[in-house]
Structures are given as structure tokens and as C-alpha cells.
Amino acid sequence: METILVLTHVDETGSALTKASLEAVTAGVELARQLSATLTIGILGVDATAAAGAVAATGARLLAVSGEAFAQPRYATDAAGCEALCRAAQASIVLAPGSSRFTRVAAGVAHRLGGFIDTHITALSSNDGVGATRWFYRQRVEATISRDARPWFLLLDAGTHAPFAGESGAAQVEAVAVTLPTVRTTVEGLRSPMRDAQTIRPDARLLFVAGAGWTKKQPDGQIHVAEAGELILAFLRLSGASLGSSKSLADQKAEGEQSVLPFLTHMNQVGQTGSTPRHAKGLSTCCHGEEPHVVGWRFIGERRAISLDPNCGWTRGKADVVYIADAFQVMAKVNALLEARS
Ligand SMILES: Cc1cc2nc3c(=O)[nH]c(=O)nc-3n(C[C@H](O)[C@H](O)[C@H](O)COP(=O)(O)OP(=O)(O)OC[C@H]3O[C@@H](n4cnc5c(N)ncnc54)[C@H](O)[C@@H]3O)c2cc1C
């Protein structure tokens, strides 16, 4: 008989669970139901008890590790907190969001518990025991793993489950005591880029992809890189979309090492040698839609493309809708409509 622990943590407010944590809770509730297993939810954060109300409706046993030591992510304290939650829950299966906070400590915690860990899990099943699905070889091969080793830690990829959305209520929470190790790392503050500079937004509904066509000679025989940059940034500001790039565009460098479009880096690159983001919709612009690029669109729900080329890869069955049009004109019009609406 399995016992399931879902490890969760709070967001930057200190008293609410992150979206990825709520997704892990959904996965835990579903798996516990399928296996008729007992479910425990462990919460880590400065005010973990306050965050518990959001998952009270699960009916799960709720454990919390709270205090100033957990106000900031830090290996020593987070690992000690998660270890204490795992020991209190005595779970055979531990589910956790694959957030940067937990990805950093989960393998260490699994080792302390004498357990085993698998990461990037996208789905769980319960036929003939627990099965965990993940992708290999740059999202080309999907495998379902099962293991006899327990406790088995599974880090879930964000966006693979709906966030738990039960009614908030008063929760009965058991506080778990943690013996803190000597803390050598002090967090002095956070420095984050300006909102406009942060173009990769994993939680956005829309992925906007810019291709090399934005920097190519246009029908007037000229290149219009400055205008391209303004159109792209205006669209990102107005729509809240996340910015992806083709390899050809991300590879382009102007004088020195600065990218032709300075807000683009290889972190934006989507595809075989780039990322495989998850968004409900995607809009590709000035991109040819070649296979090494489109393979990165595997988890995009609805695909649209704007290209001048009626024979581009997108028109060959890789997009749901293709506009054979000039992206400069289309995006200027779209931005004007969005501006008017806002
Ligand atoms: C091993 C390997 C790995 C690779 N990995 C990746 C990867 O991870 N990601 C990736 O992206 N690529 C990858 N590539 C490269 C990939 O094969 C393509 O070369 C690349 O995706 C092409 O980029 P692009 O479509 O932006 O540029 P181009 O092929 O130059 O296409 C530009 C397009 O813009 C259109 N266009 C121009 N002006 C306009 C306009 N005004 N309006 C509308 N459309 C316009 C043109 O018609 C053209 O279709 C890889 C290749 C190899 C060999």
C-alpha cells in the first residue's frame, strides 16, 4: 500500500502556495484516488500554516515547516525542512514541483531518506503499480518508468497538471519541528531584471516566436531591424506573451557580441538545440518552420504562423493556421488593436 506525500512551497508573498505546487497537489490527489492511498501535503515556507487553507479541501493530512529560516530558498535550510516533512509523513511516493527551489534540494533529500529520484515527470499512472512518464532525447521519445525503490521522489514539470482549485477553508495543520544545520549562506536581497527585460515567461498563455526574417531584407530592399525590435517588444508588453526565437535569429550577432535584437539570447531559442516550452498557444513570425525548430513546439496547444513564404514548413501541416502575410504589417495592426483595447 503506497502512502503519498506532496511537497509544496510558498511563493514570494510567503503565505500562498506557488502555482506549480498547486499542480503537484492535483497530481497527488489524482494518484491517491487511483491507488486508494493516503495523502499527506507538506508545506515549506515562512508562513506555511497560512498557505494551508488553499489545500484544505483535499482532506489530506497537512504538515508544515514554518519560520524565518524558510523565508528564502537556501540549500541547507530547505533540505532540512523537506527532510523533516518526509520523515514525518513516512511516505513511499513523494511528489514535488520541479521548481528551482525544489530542484536544488530534492536529490539531496532523496539521498538522505535512502530513496530514489526521477525528474521532469509529465504524467503519473497507476496500472500495475505507479508509473511515471517523462520524455527523453529532446522530447522525441516518451517513456513510462516504474521502480521498486522506495521512497520514490518524482519532480513534476510545470504545466502538466491543472492547479488545485478547491474551496479555501480552515485547515488543521501539524507543525513539524526542524533541527536546523549551521547556516553559512545569508540572503541579502534579490536583484531581478526589469519586467520589460524579462522576456521568457513560462506562465504566459502565449509563446511569440521571432524568426530570422525580422532581420532580412524586406520587399523595399532594406532591412528594418530597429522597427522589428520595437514591434516585438510592444507586442510582448501589450500581450504578456513569452518570447521565443529561432536558432538563426538567436545566432545573429552585430558588432561585438551583442545580438542584433539586443533583448534576445540563446535562452530564448526554441527547438532541437533550444527549449521545449509549454504554452496554450504559439504565434510564429518571420520563421520558416523547419523541423529542428518545430520540434520545440511539441507542447504548444494551438500553433499559428505568419510567413511570407507559402511553401514554408508551417504550411506543410506544422501549424493549425498560417497567415501568408508580411509580419511587419500584421504585428503593427495587432499592436494597434491591443493598444486600443488597453
Ligand atoms: C543540428 C541542428 C540543430 C538545430 N536546432 C535548432 C533549434 O533548436 N532551433 C531552431 O530554431 N533552429 C534549429 N536549427 C536550424 C533550423 O534548421 C533552421 O535553420 C532555423 O530554424 C531557421 O530559422 P528561421 O526560420 O528563423 O530563418 P530562415 O530559414 O531564414 O527563415 C526566415 C523566414 O522569414 C520569412 N520572412 C521574411 N520576412 C518576412 C516578413 N516580413 N513577414 C513574414 N515572414 C517573413 C521568410 O519567408 C522565411 O520563411 C538546427 C539545425 C541543425 C542542423
Coordinates of C-alpha atoms and ligand atoms in Angstrom, one line a residue:
M1 CA 0.0 0.0 0.0
E2 CA 1.5 3.3 -1.1
T3 CA 1.5 6.5 1.0
I4 CA 1.8 9.7 -0.9
L5 CA 3.4 13.0 0.2
V6 CA 3.2 16.1 -1.9
L7 CA 5.9 18.5 -1.0
T8 CA 4.9 22.2 -1.7
H9 CA 6.4 25.6 -1.0
V10 CA 5.1 29.1 -0.8
D11 CA 5.6 31.9 -3.3
E12 CA 7.3 35.3 -2.8
T13 CA 4.4 36.5 -0.6
G14 CA 5.5 33.9 1.9
S15 CA 1.9 32.8 2.7
A16 CA 0.5 31.4 -0.6
L17 CA 1.4 28.2 -2.5
T18 CA 3.1 28.6 -5.9
K19 CA 1.1 27.6 -9.0
A20 CA 3.5 24.7 -9.6
S21 CA 2.9 23.5 -6.0
L22 CA -0.9 23.5 -6.6
E23 CA -0.3 21.5 -9.8
A24 CA 1.6 18.9 -7.8
V25 CA -1.3 18.8 -5.3
T26 CA -3.7 17.9 -8.2
A27 CA -1.3 15.2 -9.3
G28 CA -1.2 13.9 -5.7
V29 CA -5.0 13.9 -5.2
E30 CA -5.5 12.1 -8.5
L31 CA -2.8 9.4 -7.8
A32 CA -4.1 8.9 -4.2
R33 CA -7.6 8.4 -5.5
Q34 CA -6.4 5.9 -8.2
L35 CA -4.3 3.9 -5.7
S36 CA -6.7 4.3 -2.7
A37 CA -3.6 5.6 -0.9
T38 CA -3.3 8.0 2.0
L39 CA -2.3 11.5 1.0
T40 CA -0.2 14.0 3.0
I41 CA 0.7 17.5 1.9
G42 CA 3.8 19.0 3.3
I43 CA 4.2 22.8 3.1
L44 CA 7.5 24.7 3.4
G45 CA 7.7 28.5 3.8
V46 CA 7.9 31.4 6.1
D47 CA 4.2 31.2 6.9
A48 CA 3.4 27.7 5.7
T49 CA 0.3 27.4 8.0
A50 CA -1.4 30.4 6.3
A51 CA -0.8 28.8 2.9
A52 CA -2.5 25.5 4.0
G53 CA -6.1 26.9 3.7
A54 CA -5.8 26.6 -0.1
V55 CA -5.5 22.8 0.1
A56 CA -7.8 22.2 3.0
A57 CA -10.4 20.8 0.6
T58 CA -8.2 17.9 -0.4
G59 CA -9.0 16.3 3.0
A60 CA -5.3 15.3 3.2
R61 CA -3.1 15.3 6.3
L62 CA -1.3 18.7 6.3
L63 CA 2.2 19.1 7.6
A64 CA 4.0 22.5 7.8
V65 CA 7.6 23.6 8.3
S66 CA 7.5 27.4 9.0
G67 CA 9.7 30.1 10.2
E68 CA 12.1 32.9 9.1
A69 CA 14.7 30.2 8.1
F70 CA 12.4 29.3 5.2
A71 CA 11.7 32.9 4.1
Q72 CA 14.4 32.5 1.3
P73 CA 15.3 29.4 -0.7
R74 CA 18.7 28.1 0.6
Y75 CA 20.0 24.6 0.2
A76 CA 20.9 23.9 3.9
T77 CA 17.5 25.1 5.4
D78 CA 15.3 23.9 2.5
A79 CA 16.9 20.4 2.5
A80 CA 16.5 20.1 6.3
G81 CA 12.8 21.3 6.1
C82 CA 11.9 18.8 3.3
E83 CA 13.7 16.0 5.1
A84 CA 11.7 16.7 8.3
L85 CA 8.5 16.7 6.3
C86 CA 9.4 13.4 4.6
R87 CA 10.3 11.8 7.9
A88 CA 7.1 13.0 9.5
A89 CA 5.0 11.7 6.6
Q90 CA 6.8 8.3 6.2
A91 CA 5.6 8.3 2.5
S92 CA 6.6 5.8 -0.1
I93 CA 5.9 8.2 -3.0
V94 CA 7.0 11.9 -2.8
L95 CA 5.7 14.2 -5.4
A96 CA 7.1 17.8 -5.7
P97 CA 7.0 20.6 -8.2
G98 CA 10.2 20.8 -10.4
S99 CA 10.7 24.5 -9.3
S100 CA 14.1 25.9 -9.0
R101 CA 13.7 25.8 -5.2
F102 CA 12.9 22.1 -5.0
T103 CA 15.0 21.0 -8.0
R104 CA 18.0 22.3 -6.0
V105 CA 17.3 20.1 -2.9
A106 CA 15.2 17.2 -3.9
A107 CA 18.0 14.8 -4.9
G108 CA 19.8 15.5 -1.7
V109 CA 16.7 14.9 0.3
A110 CA 16.0 11.6 -1.5
H111 CA 19.6 10.5 -0.7
R112 CA 19.1 11.4 3.0
L113 CA 16.0 9.2 3.0
G114 CA 17.7 6.4 1.2
G115 CA 15.3 6.8 -1.7
F116 CA 15.4 7.3 -5.4
I117 CA 14.5 10.3 -7.6
D118 CA 13.3 10.9 -11.1
T119 CA 12.8 14.4 -12.6
H120 CA 10.9 16.0 -15.4
I121 CA 7.8 13.8 -14.9
T122 CA 4.9 14.8 -17.0
A123 CA 2.2 12.3 -16.1
L124 CA 1.5 9.6 -13.4
S125 CA -0.4 6.4 -13.9
S126 CA -1.5 3.5 -11.6
N127 CA -1.7 0.4 -13.8
D128 CA 0.2 -2.4 -12.2
G129 CA 1.8 -0.1 -9.6
V130 CA 2.9 3.5 -10.1
G131 CA 4.1 4.6 -13.5
A132 CA 5.8 8.0 -14.1
T133 CA 6.1 9.4 -17.7
R134 CA 8.9 11.6 -19.0
W135 CA 10.5 12.5 -22.3
F136 CA 13.9 11.6 -23.5
Y137 CA 16.2 12.6 -26.4
R138 CA 15.0 16.2 -26.7
Q139 CA 11.3 15.3 -26.3
R140 CA 11.3 12.7 -29.1
V141 CA 10.9 9.6 -27.0
E142 CA 8.3 9.2 -24.2
A143 CA 8.9 6.6 -21.6
T144 CA 6.9 5.3 -18.6
I145 CA 9.2 4.4 -15.7
S146 CA 8.3 2.2 -12.7
R147 CA 10.6 1.4 -9.7
D148 CA 10.6 -0.9 -6.7
A149 CA 12.8 1.5 -4.7
R150 CA 11.0 3.5 -2.0
P151 CA 10.7 6.3 -1.1
W152 CA 10.5 7.3 -4.8
F153 CA 10.7 11.0 -5.3
L154 CA 9.2 12.4 -8.5
L155 CA 9.7 16.0 -9.6
L156 CA 6.8 17.2 -11.8
D157 CA 7.3 19.5 -14.8
A158 CA 5.3 22.7 -14.5
G159 CA 2.2 23.0 -16.7
T160 CA 1.5 19.3 -16.8
H161 CA -1.4 19.3 -14.3
A162 CA -4.2 21.8 -13.6
P163 CA -3.5 23.8 -10.4
F164 CA -5.6 22.5 -7.5
A165 CA -8.6 24.9 -7.1
G166 CA -10.7 23.6 -4.2
E167 CA -12.5 25.9 -1.9
S168 CA -10.2 27.6 0.7
G169 CA -11.0 26.8 4.2
A170 CA -9.8 26.5 7.8
A171 CA -7.1 23.8 7.8
Q172 CA -5.8 21.7 10.6
V173 CA -2.1 21.8 10.2
E174 CA 0.5 19.8 12.1
A175 CA 3.7 21.9 12.7
V176 CA 6.8 19.8 12.0
A177 CA 9.9 20.7 14.0
V178 CA 13.2 21.0 12.1
T179 CA 16.7 20.8 13.5
L180 CA 18.4 23.5 11.5
P181 CA 22.0 22.9 10.4
T182 CA 24.7 25.6 10.7
V183 CA 23.6 28.2 8.2
R184 CA 26.5 29.7 6.2
T185 CA 24.5 31.4 3.4
T186 CA 22.8 34.7 4.2
V187 CA 20.4 36.0 1.6
E188 CA 20.9 39.8 1.5
G189 CA 18.2 40.6 -1.1
L190 CA 17.0 39.9 -4.6
R191 CA 18.1 41.5 -7.8
S192 CA 15.8 40.8 -10.8
P193 CA 15.7 42.3 -14.3
M194 CA 13.2 44.9 -15.2
R195 CA 9.9 43.5 -16.2
D196 CA 10.5 44.5 -19.8
A197 CA 13.8 42.8 -19.8
Q198 CA 12.3 39.5 -18.7
T199 CA 11.1 38.1 -22.0
I200 CA 10.9 34.4 -21.0
R201 CA 7.6 34.0 -19.2
P202 CA 6.9 30.3 -18.6
D203 CA 3.4 31.1 -17.2
A204 CA 2.2 33.1 -20.2
R205 CA -0.6 31.7 -22.2
L206 CA 1.1 32.7 -25.5
L207 CA 4.5 31.9 -26.9
F208 CA 5.6 34.5 -29.5
V209 CA 8.4 33.3 -31.7
A210 CA 10.6 35.6 -33.7
G211 CA 12.5 34.2 -36.7
A212 CA 15.4 35.4 -38.8
G213 CA 13.0 37.0 -41.3
W214 CA 12.7 40.1 -39.0
T215 CA 16.3 40.9 -39.9
K216 CA 16.2 40.1 -43.6
K217 CA 15.8 42.5 -46.5
Q218 CA 12.2 43.4 -46.9
P219 CA 10.3 44.0 -50.2
D220 CA 11.6 47.6 -50.2
G221 CA 15.1 46.2 -50.4
Q222 CA 16.0 47.5 -46.9
I223 CA 16.4 45.8 -43.6
H224 CA 14.3 47.2 -40.7
V225 CA 15.8 45.8 -37.6
A226 CA 15.0 48.7 -35.3
E227 CA 11.4 48.6 -36.3
A228 CA 11.3 44.9 -35.8
G229 CA 12.6 45.2 -32.3
E230 CA 10.0 47.9 -31.5
L231 CA 7.2 45.8 -32.9
I232 CA 8.3 42.7 -31.0
L233 CA 8.8 44.5 -27.6
A234 CA 5.5 46.3 -28.0
F235 CA 3.6 43.1 -28.6
L236 CA 5.3 41.4 -25.6
R237 CA 4.4 44.4 -23.4
L238 CA 0.7 44.5 -24.6
S239 CA 0.1 40.8 -24.7
G240 CA 2.3 39.5 -21.8
A241 CA 3.5 36.7 -24.2
S242 CA 6.7 34.9 -23.7
L243 CA 9.4 35.4 -26.3
G244 CA 11.0 32.5 -28.2
S245 CA 13.4 32.7 -31.1
S246 CA 14.6 30.5 -34.0
K247 CA 18.3 29.5 -33.9
S248 CA 19.1 31.5 -37.0
L249 CA 17.9 34.7 -35.2
A250 CA 19.5 34.0 -31.9
D251 CA 22.8 33.2 -33.6
Q252 CA 23.0 36.6 -35.3
K253 CA 25.5 39.0 -33.8
A254 CA 26.0 42.6 -34.5
E255 CA 29.4 44.2 -33.9
G256 CA 30.9 43.0 -30.7
E257 CA 29.0 40.2 -29.0
Q258 CA 25.6 41.9 -28.8
S259 CA 22.7 40.3 -30.5
V260 CA 21.1 42.1 -33.5
L261 CA 18.0 42.3 -31.4
P262 CA 19.6 43.0 -28.0
F263 CA 16.8 41.6 -25.9
L264 CA 17.3 38.1 -27.4
T265 CA 19.7 35.5 -26.1
H266 CA 20.1 31.8 -26.7
M267 CA 17.9 31.3 -23.6
N268 CA 15.0 32.3 -26.0
Q269 CA 15.9 29.7 -28.6
V270 CA 13.1 27.1 -29.2
G271 CA 13.9 23.8 -30.9
Q272 CA 16.1 20.7 -31.0
T273 CA 19.1 22.6 -29.5
G274 CA 16.9 25.0 -27.6
S275 CA 14.0 24.7 -25.3
T276 CA 10.6 23.0 -25.5
P277 CA 8.3 25.3 -23.6
R278 CA 4.6 24.7 -22.7
H279 CA 2.1 27.3 -23.6
A280 CA -1.6 27.1 -24.6
K281 CA -0.9 29.0 -27.9
G282 CA 2.0 29.9 -30.1
L283 CA 2.5 32.5 -32.8
S284 CA 5.5 32.2 -35.0
T285 CA 6.6 35.2 -37.1
C286 CA 9.2 35.5 -39.8
C287 CA 10.3 31.9 -39.2
H288 CA 10.4 29.2 -41.8
G289 CA 9.2 26.4 -39.5
E290 CA 12.0 23.9 -40.2
E291 CA 11.8 20.6 -38.3
P292 CA 14.7 21.3 -35.9
H293 CA 12.8 24.4 -34.8
V294 CA 9.3 23.0 -34.8
V295 CA 10.3 20.0 -32.6
G296 CA 10.5 22.6 -29.8
W297 CA 6.8 23.3 -30.3
R298 CA 5.7 19.8 -29.2
F299 CA 3.9 21.1 -26.1
I300 CA 2.3 24.2 -27.7
G301 CA -1.5 23.7 -27.8
E302 CA -2.6 25.8 -30.8
R303 CA 0.0 26.9 -33.4
R304 CA -0.2 29.9 -35.7
A305 CA 2.4 31.3 -38.0
I306 CA 2.9 34.5 -40.1
S307 CA 5.2 33.9 -43.1
L308 CA 5.7 35.5 -46.5
D309 CA 6.6 32.1 -47.9
P310 CA 3.5 30.0 -48.9
N311 CA 5.8 26.9 -49.0
C312 CA 7.3 27.3 -45.6
G313 CA 7.4 24.4 -43.2
W314 CA 4.4 25.7 -41.2
T315 CA 2.1 25.4 -44.2
R316 CA 3.1 21.7 -44.5
G317 CA 1.0 20.6 -41.6
K318 CA 3.1 22.0 -38.8
A319 CA 0.7 24.9 -37.8
D320 CA -3.1 25.0 -37.3
V321 CA -3.4 28.4 -39.0
V322 CA -0.8 30.1 -41.3
Y323 CA -1.2 33.7 -42.5
I324 CA 0.7 34.3 -45.7
A325 CA 1.4 37.9 -44.9
D326 CA 4.0 40.5 -44.0
A327 CA 4.6 40.2 -40.3
F328 CA 5.7 43.8 -40.0
Q329 CA 2.2 44.9 -41.2
V330 CA 0.3 42.2 -39.3
M331 CA 2.1 42.9 -36.0
A332 CA 1.7 46.7 -36.3
K333 CA -2.0 46.2 -36.8
V334 CA -2.3 43.7 -33.9
N335 CA -0.3 46.1 -31.6
A336 CA -2.7 49.0 -32.6
L337 CA -5.7 46.8 -31.7
L338 CA -4.2 45.7 -28.4
E339 CA -3.3 49.3 -27.6
A340 CA -6.8 50.5 -28.3
R341 CA -8.2 47.7 -26.1
S342 CA -5.9 48.5 -23.2
Ligands
LIG1 C1 21.6 20.0 -35.6 C2 20.7 21.2 -35.8 C3 20.0 21.7 -34.7 C4 19.2 22.8 -34.9 N1 18.5 23.3 -33.8 C5 17.6 24.3 -33.9 C6 16.9 24.8 -32.9 O1 17.0 24.4 -31.7 N2 16.0 25.9 -33.1 C7 15.9 26.5 -34.3 O2 15.1 27.4 -34.4 N3 16.6 26.0 -35.4 C8 17.5 25.0 -35.2 N4 18.2 24.6 -36.3 C9 18.2 25.4 -37.5 C10 17.0 25.2 -38.4 O3 17.1 24.0 -39.2 C11 16.7 26.4 -39.2 O4 17.9 26.7 -39.9 C12 16.2 27.6 -38.5 O5 15.2 27.3 -37.6 C13 15.8 28.7 -39.5 O6 15.5 29.9 -38.8 P1 14.4 30.8 -39.4 O7 13.2 30.1 -39.8 O8 14.2 31.9 -38.4 O9 15.2 31.5 -40.6 P2 15.0 31.4 -42.2 O10 15.1 30.0 -42.6 O11 16.0 32.4 -42.7 O12 13.5 31.8 -42.4 C14 13.1 33.2 -42.4 C15 11.6 33.2 -42.8 O13 11.1 34.5 -42.6 C16 10.2 34.8 -43.6 N5 10.0 36.2 -43.7 C17 11.0 37.2 -44.1 N6 10.4 38.4 -44.0 C18 9.1 38.2 -43.6 C19 8.1 39.1 -43.3 N7 8.2 40.4 -43.4 N8 6.9 38.6 -42.9 C20 6.7 37.2 -42.7 N9 7.7 36.3 -43.0 C21 8.9 36.9 -43.4 C22 10.9 34.1 -44.9 O14 9.9 33.9 -45.9 C23 11.4 32.9 -44.3 O15 10.5 31.8 -44.4 C24 19.0 23.5 -36.2 C25 19.7 22.9 -37.2 C26 20.5 21.8 -37.1 C27 21.2 21.3 -38.3

